[in-house]
Amino acid sequence: MEALVLLVRDLLRMPELRLRAVVGEEWFERRVTGVYGTELPNPARYLSGGELVLSGLLWLRSADACEVFARALAERGAAALAASAADVGELPEALLAACRRHRVPLLEVPADLSFAAITGRVALELAAERVGDAGALLGHHRRLLTVVADGGGVEELITAGAAELRAPCRVLATTGHVVAGPPLPDPAGLVREFFQAERLPKVVRRTTVLPIAERGGSRLAAWLLVVDGDRVHDEVAAELASLVAVERARVVQGRGIANRAAGPLLREVLSGTGDLANRVAAVGWDPTEPLRVLAASASDGRTGPVAALLAEVLAPIAPHALVGAVGAEVWAVAPSGAAWVEAVRSGLRTAAPGLGSTRVAVGVSSPAPAAGLRGAAAEATRARRLGERRPGRTSVVAGEEIAFHQLLLAGVPEELRASLRRRVLGPVLDYDAEHGSDLVGTLRVFLDRGGSWTLAAAELHVHVNTLRYRVGRVAELLGADLSDFAVRVDLYLALQAG
């Protein structure tokens, strides 16, 4: 049953009122929410919007007075003006002109009709409207609840919600993944704009967006209910959001049950004990198929929100991933797939505006079978440490994307890296500090260009002889032969350790 709504045009269809349309038939679709009678020249302060304003025009003294009165009604959002000409003879042209100018519908009240009759009739209609709204809302609620009671999932619930709201609906993860509903152009952009908006429900790109998160959950890993249109039925949308939240709680609970296997597997991977092939088989995976290990950390040390976010990121690409926290790190193990790393990077980048000042770094191992998971975990850890040193709110570093020496250096504690750098380059670092030179920079370019005098000199914008002098000075300070390949390797690693 459709909810009853009283519009201006409905007033003209009430034979007992005998109202006559004078101005603004194109605006007669406006909704009437109340009645207000006034003889004040400027009633703006007493209007809140949607009123049918009744007036005998006792305030009318001049054309300017019509302008002030009509402008006040327009600015406050009055639905229409119903005026009686009983005391002024006929509705003045200045009033008609002012109402046209300010887009205020104008109705004429018969001289023998009391304002009390109009007020009483409108009050009856509004009372019926409230009853109708309540009945319609109850109908929406029952139909949506039936979907949940029948075991329908998020997709079925969104389909039913779209029918009730008469608008396309979607459930969107804050990682940009469309959980349910039709595809959405640029979902990542919509999520970013959602995090930037301030009020709820938020209107983003002509859609109404309501957040959905389980009680006590992180808004960072929340879902979003997206309804097309910026004027939706708030009560029905809120009801749909609450039911989607129930379905989300089921999904999160299901993940929690599945992730009970994550703890034992991760502990055996990190401790170096146990039969990993059997443990992987117990999870339901083929021990010979490639897996990836993810290691993640947050700058504020909170693992709960990061684990929830990582589970949401992995949901569309690895729905059976195991995610768990061990100490101050969050770990995940999942079957590898196409475009896997880029999907993780994209999901985290989309959710980044919701992180606030927190930084999240993720290291992703290369694909490895069950027997190679311990090495994959070590690789993921080293990749994560490299990510922590990179700028940005989120950083995803994949093992196969970085050089072997970088992975080795990432596994060395920071204090030890600094000590090794000082031991190898100390005299040059001291010389630069004392003389304001940059022999370290010259050495870096020289080694980066494979020891080519021509290429390095061109990049440094110096003559080859100048470069030879500077490199010779480095060799003299270090007491080393820079033509020796092993010496060059040590110097290169020391430069990378900084």
mmCIF file of C-alpha atoms in Angstrom, residues 29-225:
data_model
loop_
_atom_site.group_PDB
_atom_site.id
_atom_site.type_symbol
_atom_site.label_atom_id
_atom_site.label_comp_id
_atom_site.label_asym_id
_atom_site.label_seq_id
_atom_site.Cartn_x
_atom_site.Cartn_y
_atom_site.Cartn_z
ATOM 1 C CA GLU A 29 3.178 18.937 -6.579
ATOM 2 C CA ARG A 30 4.621 20.386 -3.377
ATOM 3 C CA ARG A 31 3.875 18.520 -0.182
ATOM 4 C CA VAL A 32 1.756 20.117 2.548
ATOM 5 C CA THR A 33 2.886 19.246 6.075
ATOM 6 C CA GLY A 34 0.927 21.753 8.151
ATOM 7 C CA VAL A 35 -1.253 24.889 8.246
ATOM 8 C CA TYR A 36 -0.308 28.344 9.512
ATOM 9 C CA GLY A 37 -2.610 31.394 9.594
ATOM 10 C CA THR A 38 -1.014 34.829 9.773
ATOM 11 C CA GLU A 39 -1.573 38.542 9.216
ATOM 12 C CA LEU A 40 2.031 39.459 9.911
ATOM 13 C CA PRO A 41 3.809 41.389 7.138
ATOM 14 C CA ASN A 42 6.824 39.048 7.469
ATOM 15 C CA PRO A 43 6.015 35.636 8.990
ATOM 16 C CA ALA A 44 9.375 34.039 8.170
ATOM 17 C CA ARG A 45 10.383 33.352 11.771
ATOM 18 C CA TYR A 46 7.265 31.256 12.371
ATOM 19 C CA LEU A 47 7.631 28.987 9.307
ATOM 20 C CA SER A 48 9.644 25.773 9.177
ATOM 21 C CA GLY A 49 8.730 24.560 5.672
ATOM 22 C CA GLY A 50 5.821 22.732 4.041
ATOM 23 C CA GLU A 51 3.058 24.940 5.490
ATOM 24 C CA LEU A 52 -0.127 25.987 3.744
ATOM 25 C CA VAL A 53 -0.131 29.659 4.778
ATOM 26 C CA LEU A 54 -3.611 31.191 5.291
ATOM 27 C CA SER A 55 -3.976 34.970 5.164
ATOM 28 C CA GLY A 56 -6.754 37.584 4.892
ATOM 29 C CA LEU A 57 -4.143 40.091 3.590
ATOM 30 C CA LEU A 58 -4.672 42.524 6.459
ATOM 31 C CA TRP A 59 -0.942 43.249 6.254
ATOM 32 C CA LEU A 60 -1.310 44.505 2.649
ATOM 33 C CA ARG A 61 -0.359 48.192 2.442
ATOM 34 C CA SER A 62 1.677 48.407 -0.776
ATOM 35 C CA ALA A 63 3.266 46.469 -3.628
ATOM 36 C CA ASP A 64 6.484 46.343 -1.607
ATOM 37 C CA ALA A 65 4.596 44.569 1.178
ATOM 38 C CA CYS A 66 3.618 41.815 -1.311
ATOM 39 C CA GLU A 67 7.277 41.388 -2.232
ATOM 40 C CA VAL A 68 8.356 41.030 1.416
ATOM 41 C CA PHE A 69 5.558 38.563 2.213
ATOM 42 C CA ALA A 70 6.093 36.333 -0.844
ATOM 43 C CA ARG A 71 9.871 36.315 -0.370
ATOM 44 C CA ALA A 72 9.479 35.226 3.258
ATOM 45 C CA LEU A 73 7.278 32.290 2.243
ATOM 46 C CA ALA A 74 9.703 31.230 -0.479
ATOM 47 C CA GLU A 75 12.803 31.440 1.686
ATOM 48 C CA ARG A 76 11.190 29.387 4.470
ATOM 49 C CA GLY A 77 9.882 26.725 2.068
ATOM 50 C CA ALA A 78 6.150 27.229 2.518
ATOM 51 C CA ALA A 79 4.080 24.884 0.329
ATOM 52 C CA ALA A 80 1.548 27.518 -0.827
ATOM 53 C CA LEU A 81 -0.367 30.647 0.072
ATOM 54 C CA ALA A 82 -4.170 30.482 0.390
ATOM 55 C CA ALA A 83 -5.414 34.068 0.500
ATOM 56 C CA SER A 84 -8.882 35.589 0.965
ATOM 57 C CA ALA A 85 -9.793 38.811 -0.821
ATOM 58 C CA ALA A 86 -12.843 39.417 1.410
ATOM 59 C CA ASP A 87 -11.285 42.527 2.989
ATOM 60 C CA VAL A 88 -9.458 43.866 -0.072
ATOM 61 C CA GLY A 89 -11.996 43.257 -2.857
ATOM 62 C CA GLU A 90 -9.806 41.088 -5.082
ATOM 63 C CA LEU A 91 -6.327 39.626 -5.011
ATOM 64 C CA PRO A 92 -4.002 42.457 -6.071
ATOM 65 C CA GLU A 93 -1.821 42.078 -9.152
ATOM 66 C CA ALA A 94 1.245 42.970 -7.063
ATOM 67 C CA LEU A 95 0.650 39.848 -4.947
ATOM 68 C CA LEU A 96 0.230 37.663 -8.031
ATOM 69 C CA ALA A 97 3.439 39.057 -9.519
ATOM 70 C CA ALA A 98 5.396 38.559 -6.284
ATOM 71 C CA CYS A 99 4.180 34.946 -5.979
ATOM 72 C CA ARG A 100 5.190 34.221 -9.578
ATOM 73 C CA ARG A 101 8.584 35.808 -9.039
ATOM 74 C CA HIS A 102 9.284 33.782 -5.893
ATOM 75 C CA ARG A 103 7.629 30.564 -7.144
ATOM 76 C CA VAL A 104 4.959 30.504 -4.423
ATOM 77 C CA PRO A 105 1.691 28.720 -5.404
ATOM 78 C CA LEU A 106 -1.269 31.034 -4.760
ATOM 79 C CA LEU A 107 -4.822 29.809 -4.079
ATOM 80 C CA GLU A 108 -7.866 32.010 -3.592
ATOM 81 C CA VAL A 109 -10.178 31.254 -0.638
ATOM 82 C CA PRO A 110 -13.914 31.904 -1.143
ATOM 83 C CA ALA A 111 -15.121 34.902 0.873
ATOM 84 C CA ASP A 112 -17.691 32.789 2.725
ATOM 85 C CA LEU A 113 -15.263 30.027 3.729
ATOM 86 C CA SER A 114 -13.665 30.233 7.166
ATOM 87 C CA PHE A 115 -10.002 29.498 7.682
ATOM 88 C CA ALA A 116 -11.041 27.129 10.476
ATOM 89 C CA ALA A 117 -12.764 24.902 7.898
ATOM 90 C CA ILE A 118 -9.584 24.730 5.831
ATOM 91 C CA THR A 119 -7.446 24.035 8.914
ATOM 92 C CA GLY A 120 -9.736 21.238 10.096
ATOM 93 C CA ARG A 121 -9.870 19.574 6.676
ATOM 94 C CA VAL A 122 -6.092 19.669 6.242
ATOM 95 C CA ALA A 123 -5.596 18.345 9.768
ATOM 96 C CA LEU A 124 -7.749 15.311 8.928
ATOM 97 C CA GLU A 125 -5.712 14.653 5.779
ATOM 98 C CA LEU A 126 -2.409 14.919 7.661
ATOM 99 C CA ALA A 127 -3.663 12.541 10.358
ATOM 100 C CA ALA A 128 -4.594 10.017 7.662
ATOM 101 C CA GLU A 129 -1.168 10.553 6.106
ATOM 102 C CA ARG A 130 0.597 9.695 9.364
ATOM 103 C CA VAL A 131 -1.466 6.523 9.714
ATOM 104 C CA GLY A 132 -0.752 5.682 6.089
ATOM 105 C CA ASP A 133 2.978 6.287 6.539
ATOM 106 C CA ALA A 134 3.039 4.015 9.588
ATOM 107 C CA GLY A 135 1.189 1.294 7.720
ATOM 108 C CA ALA A 136 3.437 1.604 4.681
ATOM 109 C CA LEU A 137 6.554 1.490 6.847
ATOM 110 C CA LEU A 138 5.260 -1.601 8.602
ATOM 111 C CA GLY A 139 4.699 -3.205 5.205
ATOM 112 C CA HIS A 140 8.254 -2.371 4.111
ATOM 113 C CA HIS A 141 9.585 -3.818 7.356
ATOM 114 C CA ARG A 142 7.638 -7.064 7.043
ATOM 115 C CA ARG A 143 8.681 -7.671 3.456
ATOM 116 C CA LEU A 144 12.357 -7.022 4.155
ATOM 117 C CA LEU A 145 12.295 -9.082 7.341
ATOM 118 C CA THR A 146 10.773 -11.988 5.420
ATOM 119 C CA VAL A 147 13.862 -12.098 3.186
ATOM 120 C CA VAL A 148 16.121 -12.388 6.227
ATOM 121 C CA ALA A 149 13.875 -14.933 7.940
ATOM 122 C CA ASP A 150 13.852 -17.090 4.791
ATOM 123 C CA GLY A 151 17.637 -17.246 4.863
ATOM 124 C CA GLY A 152 18.219 -14.874 1.970
ATOM 125 C CA GLY A 153 21.720 -13.460 1.808
ATOM 126 C CA VAL A 154 22.919 -9.911 1.212
ATOM 127 C CA GLU A 155 22.231 -10.110 -2.516
ATOM 128 C CA GLU A 156 18.581 -11.121 -2.002
ATOM 129 C CA LEU A 157 18.133 -8.477 0.694
ATOM 130 C CA ILE A 158 19.504 -5.732 -1.561
ATOM 131 C CA THR A 159 17.241 -6.833 -4.401
ATOM 132 C CA ALA A 160 14.241 -6.623 -2.062
ATOM 133 C CA GLY A 161 15.407 -3.271 -0.702
ATOM 134 C CA ALA A 162 15.681 -1.842 -4.206
ATOM 135 C CA ALA A 163 12.076 -2.867 -4.845
ATOM 136 C CA GLU A 164 10.864 -1.216 -1.619
ATOM 137 C CA LEU A 165 12.806 1.995 -2.204
ATOM 138 C CA ARG A 166 12.136 1.979 -5.945
ATOM 139 C CA ALA A 167 15.789 2.791 -6.557
ATOM 140 C CA PRO A 168 18.907 0.726 -7.321
ATOM 141 C CA CYS A 169 20.737 -0.308 -4.146
ATOM 142 C CA ARG A 170 24.202 -1.670 -3.522
ATOM 143 C CA VAL A 171 26.360 -2.755 -0.628
ATOM 144 C CA LEU A 172 29.881 -1.462 -0.992
ATOM 145 C CA ALA A 173 32.939 -2.296 1.121
ATOM 146 C CA THR A 174 35.204 0.566 2.142
ATOM 147 C CA THR A 175 37.885 -1.125 0.050
ATOM 148 C CA GLY A 176 35.856 -0.370 -3.097
ATOM 149 C CA HIS A 177 34.504 -3.907 -3.585
ATOM 150 C CA VAL A 178 30.804 -4.176 -4.501
ATOM 151 C CA VAL A 179 29.531 -6.795 -2.039
ATOM 152 C CA ALA A 180 25.987 -6.946 -3.450
ATOM 153 C CA GLY A 181 23.938 -5.202 -6.090
ATOM 154 C CA PRO A 182 24.669 -4.032 -9.632
ATOM 155 C CA PRO A 183 28.089 -2.720 -10.702
ATOM 156 C CA LEU A 184 28.949 0.848 -9.757
ATOM 157 C CA PRO A 185 31.105 3.288 -11.775
ATOM 158 C CA ASP A 186 34.259 4.252 -9.849
ATOM 159 C CA PRO A 187 33.335 2.718 -6.468
ATOM 160 C CA ALA A 188 36.729 3.678 -5.035
ATOM 161 C CA GLY A 189 36.041 7.352 -5.744
ATOM 162 C CA LEU A 190 32.661 7.144 -4.033
ATOM 163 C CA VAL A 191 34.268 5.615 -0.917
ATOM 164 C CA ARG A 192 36.839 8.394 -0.759
ATOM 165 C CA GLU A 193 34.124 11.051 -1.024
ATOM 166 C CA PHE A 194 32.122 9.244 1.674
ATOM 167 C CA PHE A 195 35.013 9.498 4.124
ATOM 168 C CA GLN A 196 35.337 13.213 3.335
ATOM 169 C CA ALA A 197 31.631 14.007 3.860
ATOM 170 C CA GLU A 198 30.557 15.037 7.354
ATOM 171 C CA ARG A 199 26.856 14.391 7.937
ATOM 172 C CA LEU A 200 24.813 11.177 7.967
ATOM 173 C CA PRO A 201 23.176 9.903 5.907
ATOM 174 C CA LYS A 202 25.697 11.228 3.401
ATOM 175 C CA VAL A 203 24.743 12.292 -0.101
ATOM 176 C CA VAL A 204 27.580 11.426 -2.475
ATOM 177 C CA ARG A 205 27.321 11.677 -6.254
ATOM 178 C CA ARG A 206 23.524 11.799 -6.178
ATOM 179 C CA THR A 207 23.383 8.696 -4.009
ATOM 180 C CA THR A 208 22.473 8.347 -0.340
ATOM 181 C CA VAL A 209 25.121 6.456 1.626
ATOM 182 C CA LEU A 210 24.631 4.884 5.062
ATOM 183 C CA PRO A 211 27.475 3.119 6.909
ATOM 184 C CA ILE A 212 26.966 -0.459 8.090
ATOM 185 C CA ALA A 213 29.215 -1.882 10.805
ATOM 186 C CA GLU A 214 28.710 -4.527 13.430
ATOM 187 C CA ARG A 215 28.541 -3.291 17.012
ATOM 188 C CA GLY A 216 32.028 -2.566 18.294
ATOM 189 C CA GLY A 217 33.478 -3.106 14.822
ATOM 190 C CA SER A 218 35.870 -0.836 12.970
ATOM 191 C CA ARG A 219 34.326 1.739 10.645
ATOM 192 C CA LEU A 220 37.444 1.276 8.552
ATOM 193 C CA ALA A 221 36.224 -2.165 7.474
ATOM 194 C CA ALA A 222 32.533 -1.247 7.397
ATOM 195 C CA TRP A 223 30.121 -1.797 4.548
ATOM 196 C CA LEU A 224 28.190 1.043 2.949
ATOM 197 C CA LEU A 225 24.569 0.964 1.803
#
